[in-house]
Amino acid sequence: MLFIINNYYYILIFMKSLIYYISEKIHFPNVKSRVTEELYAILPKIITTTFILASIFLYLFIEQINNNTLLITWYLFLLLLNSSWLYDYIKYNKKSTTNAKNNLNWYDLFKLKATLSAILWGITPLLFFNELSHYYQLIMIFFISGFAGAMTGFLFDFRISSLFISILILPLLVMVAFSTIEYVYITQILIFIFYILLLISNKHLNRLFHETYTNQERYHWAKDMLSLKEKKLSSLLNQAPIGIFYYDKELKILSYNTLFDEIFALGGNLNGFNLNNLKDKSAIELMKSVLEDKESHELIGSYNFSFQEEKIWVELTCSALVDEENNIIGGIGTIEDKTLEHEVHEKINYISLHDSLTNLPNRRSYQEYMLDLIEEEKHKSYYSILFYMDLNHFKQINDTFGHIVGDKLLLEVAERLQRVNISDKYLSRIGGDEFIMIVPFYSIARAETRKHAKALAEEIKELFTPAFEIEGLDLFMTTSIGIVLIEPQSNNTEQIIRQADMAMYQTKREGLNNIRFYDHSLDIKQRELTSLQHDLKSAIENNELELYYQPIVSMTSNRLNAVEALIRWNHPKYGLIMPDRFLPMATESGLVTKVGWWVAKEVCRQLYVWKTNKLINFEYVSININARQLNEVNFVEHLDGCIRKGGISPSLLKLELTETTLLDNFSNTQTIIQKLKTKGIECSIDDFGTGYSSLSYLKKFAFKVLKIDKVFVQDIETNEDSYALVKSIVAIGKQFSYKIIVEGVETEEQKKKLITIDKNVYYQGYLCSKAIPAKEFEEKFL
């Protein structure tokens, strides 16, 4: 075994040497070519030196040699050889290109001529040494030795120089051995030592030359390989489906790929552009952040990343660029053009914040405005004014003359309200015939603010005095106005709107076309709500809660596909109470999680009953989950326990989460959703379009179901913008392989419009069925 291992080792050594030899031959074949080139480069010096020394040799010894003819003949042969060498030099330099084989032929020719030259010089001691006196013999020894040393400096190739030196010195060494000069042995030893030193020095010179040119060849080969790899990398980057760019620590662009240039359509060179000049400072901060901490993760966001006036929105991803020693030398960024998605985003957000009829801000916009208002510094000391206006007898006009007249009347009312001469007023339509106007930060004095509010309310009433000319009709309209003086430092926006609502309804009770300020005597209604809140605590124990079920069906066949469970409260005193009345109260009081778990358990129980009776002909039942319940400790385990205890498959239950719930605590929500998936529990997006940044997160959650909010369907048959928006949302949802459900379909016209968009979507709404009790649902659909 040891023998085999040893032999295997030697085989490996041999193979390594062979591979190295082959690689040398493949990658560095030009070293001999370079030797040939250098030899012919110094050939004129060799020819000149040889001619001069030959002439000196002739001059020194022509008088000392009896046979002058032989010496002159030798000299002529040397001149002839030099002429031949000069011809080779001229011919070599005239060749424009020479391959490796030709170079080797030229090398052999040079070696031949050098050998002939050495022979001509080497025979001089054999021909003339014995005819010379001791004095001239010593001169010849020094002359030929010096010539050998001189030629060693030119002939750096060891194969040529060693042969040249040997042919030159060895005959001299032989002749000295038979000489009768004094100290002949010492002279022989000195010549031999000089011979050996010449060989050693020439070998060293040869090795230096070969190492130098081998290293140069390796350098050029490595450079070519690096250039090839850079070209391949550049080609890959240019074919990448995203824009890529590099920047240094001063945020100057070093390089970028083709798509980066195409996205911005600049047509110029951006290398050296200082990214600090971008208008979007948040994008700059992102790029700087990865330069400060090399351990930081990639950061992603959507930014106005534009080099020109036109806004271009991109998703920007950045990470640190480090060198071999792990030091940060810059950053690398990738961009994806999100301009179209951003525009759709903005459109969805605009629609969700504005009334589709009057184009005024809606209730959601009002809520956001109020949140901003209470954060203002002025709110700490200034009173603001809120007017809550409700049109009197609007429903009667709407029912009598139709929706077209009613809509035009609302448009005219909105136009008149906008004429109120207050530059910084905020006007919103928050309901069918309800408007809110806010005058922010009027005064620090309550009395002065109240006086001004009363004057403005009278001015608003005056706006309604002239008749409204609609479709050839003169319509007279009045408004009831509830007024709230928003106290400095108050921070409950919902309470403010409730106070205004109470004041307005009190105005109606006292007589139409009145003005009423909120005061604490209006808190009776609030106490009633508090009473309801108290009753809700015991509603579960008293078995007052009940689940109603609404079908989700195919758009074309009305075939049942899924079910949504909706809660109702059978109050012993007030009768059936809808969730929009008691769920906000439950959320405020913290009872919403208790109600939510009751819903989950009841749905599991009902599913088990239907499963036992073999009545399940749908995919799942969906339930709404509040953000507070979702973020409850052990939510996943608790829900999984309900499912197991109910004895049903997790796939029969689907959780509906609103965009707000998803984005409130994105990181934690993402973790919870992943845990739910491991338990087999799927989630869907509810009321899509009523929140912000939905498009940015669709692919991050990778749900299977997306429900389009009913607000976008209400006027789809008459409003082209709503139609186009729903079409865009469906297209985006389909792109991410979502099952699309449209909420709030109430008429055949709406359904027909939706079918023209995509007949494969599903819908729920009064057109098919309102939410009904379990028993009735069972009889009608199962």
mmCIF file of C-alpha atoms in Angstrom, residues 263-409:
data_model
loop_
_atom_site.group_PDB
_atom_site.id
_atom_site.type_symbol
_atom_site.label_atom_id
_atom_site.label_comp_id
_atom_site.label_asym_id
_atom_site.label_seq_id
_atom_site.Cartn_x
_atom_site.Cartn_y
_atom_site.Cartn_z
ATOM 1 C CA ILE A 263 -34.119 53.865 -17.746
ATOM 2 C CA PHE A 264 -33.112 57.526 -17.558
ATOM 3 C CA ALA A 265 -32.777 57.976 -21.359
ATOM 4 C CA LEU A 266 -29.948 60.469 -20.949
ATOM 5 C CA GLY A 267 -27.749 59.508 -23.873
ATOM 6 C CA GLY A 268 -24.705 61.037 -22.164
ATOM 7 C CA ASN A 269 -21.879 59.870 -19.942
ATOM 8 C CA LEU A 270 -22.771 59.829 -16.250
ATOM 9 C CA ASN A 271 -19.379 58.598 -15.047
ATOM 10 C CA GLY A 272 -18.217 61.033 -12.404
ATOM 11 C CA PHE A 273 -21.713 62.389 -11.761
ATOM 12 C CA ASN A 274 -22.097 63.386 -8.112
ATOM 13 C CA LEU A 275 -25.153 61.635 -6.682
ATOM 14 C CA ASN A 276 -25.306 64.278 -3.941
ATOM 15 C CA ASN A 277 -26.926 66.493 -6.584
ATOM 16 C CA LEU A 278 -30.061 64.361 -6.736
ATOM 17 C CA LYS A 279 -33.205 66.097 -5.509
ATOM 18 C CA ASP A 280 -34.454 63.111 -3.498
ATOM 19 C CA LYS A 281 -32.498 63.404 -0.249
ATOM 20 C CA SER A 282 -33.900 60.127 1.092
ATOM 21 C CA ALA A 283 -32.227 58.292 -1.818
ATOM 22 C CA ILE A 284 -28.952 60.047 -1.001
ATOM 23 C CA GLU A 285 -29.232 59.020 2.654
ATOM 24 C CA LEU A 286 -29.823 55.433 1.590
ATOM 25 C CA MET A 287 -26.697 55.381 -0.582
ATOM 26 C CA LYS A 288 -24.637 56.995 2.193
ATOM 27 C CA SER A 289 -25.858 54.586 4.864
ATOM 28 C CA VAL A 290 -24.182 51.551 3.286
ATOM 29 C CA LEU A 291 -20.867 53.449 3.185
ATOM 30 C CA GLU A 292 -20.889 53.904 6.954
ATOM 31 C CA ASP A 293 -21.436 50.319 8.049
ATOM 32 C CA LYS A 294 -20.113 47.456 5.934
ATOM 33 C CA GLU A 295 -22.066 45.014 8.060
ATOM 34 C CA SER A 296 -25.353 46.712 7.199
ATOM 35 C CA HIS A 297 -27.866 44.790 5.128
ATOM 36 C CA GLU A 298 -29.282 45.872 1.838
ATOM 37 C CA LEU A 299 -31.829 48.649 2.096
ATOM 38 C CA ILE A 300 -34.755 48.895 -0.280
ATOM 39 C CA GLY A 301 -37.123 51.734 -1.019
ATOM 40 C CA SER A 302 -38.900 53.601 -3.807
ATOM 41 C CA TYR A 303 -37.409 56.988 -4.648
ATOM 42 C CA ASN A 304 -37.566 59.835 -7.130
ATOM 43 C CA PHE A 305 -34.143 58.924 -8.519
ATOM 44 C CA SER A 306 -33.948 61.345 -11.416
ATOM 45 C CA PHE A 307 -31.114 63.209 -13.155
ATOM 46 C CA GLN A 308 -33.434 65.571 -15.000
ATOM 47 C CA GLU A 309 -36.688 67.457 -14.610
ATOM 48 C CA GLU A 310 -38.878 64.470 -15.420
ATOM 49 C CA LYS A 311 -39.591 62.430 -12.300
ATOM 50 C CA ILE A 312 -38.577 58.790 -12.513
ATOM 51 C CA TRP A 313 -39.471 56.556 -9.592
ATOM 52 C CA VAL A 314 -37.331 53.508 -8.983
ATOM 53 C CA GLU A 315 -36.921 50.782 -6.413
ATOM 54 C CA LEU A 316 -33.388 51.350 -5.185
ATOM 55 C CA THR A 317 -31.295 48.638 -3.513
ATOM 56 C CA CYS A 318 -27.848 49.479 -2.134
ATOM 57 C CA SER A 319 -25.041 47.584 -0.434
ATOM 58 C CA ALA A 320 -21.415 48.301 0.425
ATOM 59 C CA LEU A 321 -18.609 47.600 -2.056
ATOM 60 C CA VAL A 322 -15.466 46.276 -0.320
ATOM 61 C CA ASP A 323 -11.909 45.495 -1.411
ATOM 62 C CA GLU A 324 -9.805 42.380 -0.741
ATOM 63 C CA GLU A 325 -9.131 43.566 2.817
ATOM 64 C CA ASN A 326 -12.853 44.075 3.486
ATOM 65 C CA ASN A 327 -12.530 47.856 3.553
ATOM 66 C CA ILE A 328 -15.431 49.865 2.163
ATOM 67 C CA ILE A 329 -14.388 51.528 -1.092
ATOM 68 C CA GLY A 330 -17.812 52.537 -2.351
ATOM 69 C CA GLY A 331 -21.277 51.219 -2.982
ATOM 70 C CA ILE A 332 -23.217 49.242 -5.525
ATOM 71 C CA GLY A 333 -26.815 50.014 -6.368
ATOM 72 C CA THR A 334 -29.525 48.327 -8.387
ATOM 73 C CA ILE A 335 -32.620 50.054 -9.675
ATOM 74 C CA GLU A 336 -35.917 48.901 -11.115
ATOM 75 C CA ASP A 337 -38.148 51.389 -12.882
ATOM 76 C CA LYS A 338 -41.305 51.732 -10.770
ATOM 77 C CA THR A 339 -42.606 54.915 -12.373
ATOM 78 C CA LEU A 340 -45.724 53.301 -13.808
ATOM 79 C CA GLU A 341 -46.479 51.503 -10.548
ATOM 80 C CA HIS A 342 -45.863 54.710 -8.629
ATOM 81 C CA GLU A 343 -48.279 56.590 -10.868
ATOM 82 C CA VAL A 344 -50.894 53.869 -10.378
ATOM 83 C CA HIS A 345 -50.108 54.078 -6.676
ATOM 84 C CA GLU A 346 -50.650 57.782 -6.658
ATOM 85 C CA LYS A 347 -53.869 57.409 -8.605
ATOM 86 C CA ILE A 348 -55.175 54.754 -6.222
ATOM 87 C CA ASN A 349 -54.158 56.871 -3.269
ATOM 88 C CA TYR A 350 -55.775 59.969 -4.773
ATOM 89 C CA ILE A 351 -58.998 58.104 -5.424
ATOM 90 C CA SER A 352 -58.945 56.603 -1.947
ATOM 91 C CA LEU A 353 -58.506 60.091 -0.477
ATOM 92 C CA HIS A 354 -60.988 61.949 -2.677
ATOM 93 C CA ASP A 355 -64.672 61.823 -3.396
ATOM 94 C CA SER A 356 -65.210 60.527 -6.923
ATOM 95 C CA LEU A 357 -68.098 62.910 -7.581
ATOM 96 C CA THR A 358 -66.958 66.287 -6.241
ATOM 97 C CA ASN A 359 -63.221 65.575 -6.247
ATOM 98 C CA LEU A 360 -63.112 66.903 -2.684
ATOM 99 C CA PRO A 361 -61.130 65.105 0.006
ATOM 100 C CA ASN A 362 -63.125 62.234 1.557
ATOM 101 C CA ARG A 363 -63.509 60.909 5.110
ATOM 102 C CA ARG A 364 -60.171 59.087 5.045
ATOM 103 C CA SER A 365 -58.459 62.240 3.833
ATOM 104 C CA TYR A 366 -60.148 64.173 6.620
ATOM 105 C CA GLN A 367 -58.795 61.708 9.180
ATOM 106 C CA GLU A 368 -55.282 62.102 7.839
ATOM 107 C CA TYR A 369 -55.653 65.881 7.803
ATOM 108 C CA MET A 370 -56.755 65.866 11.445
ATOM 109 C CA LEU A 371 -53.798 63.686 12.421
ATOM 110 C CA ASP A 372 -51.480 66.200 10.776
ATOM 111 C CA LEU A 373 -53.287 69.135 12.387
ATOM 112 C CA ILE A 374 -52.889 67.867 15.965
ATOM 113 C CA GLU A 375 -49.165 67.367 15.334
ATOM 114 C CA GLU A 376 -48.644 71.014 14.349
ATOM 115 C CA GLU A 377 -46.834 73.265 16.819
ATOM 116 C CA LYS A 378 -49.637 75.871 16.621
ATOM 117 C CA HIS A 379 -52.142 73.303 17.912
ATOM 118 C CA LYS A 380 -50.600 73.630 21.379
ATOM 119 C CA SER A 381 -52.106 77.108 21.843
ATOM 120 C CA TYR A 382 -54.540 77.880 19.004
ATOM 121 C CA TYR A 383 -58.222 77.057 18.608
ATOM 122 C CA SER A 384 -59.377 75.613 15.286
ATOM 123 C CA ILE A 385 -62.933 75.458 13.948
ATOM 124 C CA LEU A 386 -64.734 72.439 12.471
ATOM 125 C CA PHE A 387 -68.045 72.827 10.611
ATOM 126 C CA TYR A 388 -70.089 69.658 10.068
ATOM 127 C CA MET A 389 -72.750 70.350 7.391
ATOM 128 C CA ASP A 390 -75.614 68.097 6.428
ATOM 129 C CA LEU A 391 -77.965 68.925 3.528
ATOM 130 C CA ASN A 392 -81.628 69.024 4.531
ATOM 131 C CA HIS A 393 -84.126 66.959 2.474
ATOM 132 C CA PHE A 394 -81.430 65.865 0.053
ATOM 133 C CA LYS A 395 -82.725 62.285 0.062
ATOM 134 C CA GLN A 396 -86.171 63.511 -0.945
ATOM 135 C CA ILE A 397 -84.718 65.447 -3.907
ATOM 136 C CA ASN A 398 -82.555 62.483 -4.871
ATOM 137 C CA ASP A 399 -85.481 60.059 -4.763
ATOM 138 C CA THR A 400 -87.833 62.453 -6.579
ATOM 139 C CA PHE A 401 -85.638 63.695 -9.411
ATOM 140 C CA GLY A 402 -83.092 60.848 -9.615
ATOM 141 C CA HIS A 403 -79.382 60.390 -9.018
ATOM 142 C CA ILE A 404 -78.278 62.558 -11.940
ATOM 143 C CA VAL A 405 -79.996 65.590 -10.453
ATOM 144 C CA GLY A 406 -78.784 64.624 -6.981
ATOM 145 C CA ASP A 407 -75.164 64.337 -8.173
ATOM 146 C CA LYS A 408 -75.278 67.680 -9.986
ATOM 147 C CA LEU A 409 -76.762 69.264 -6.878
#
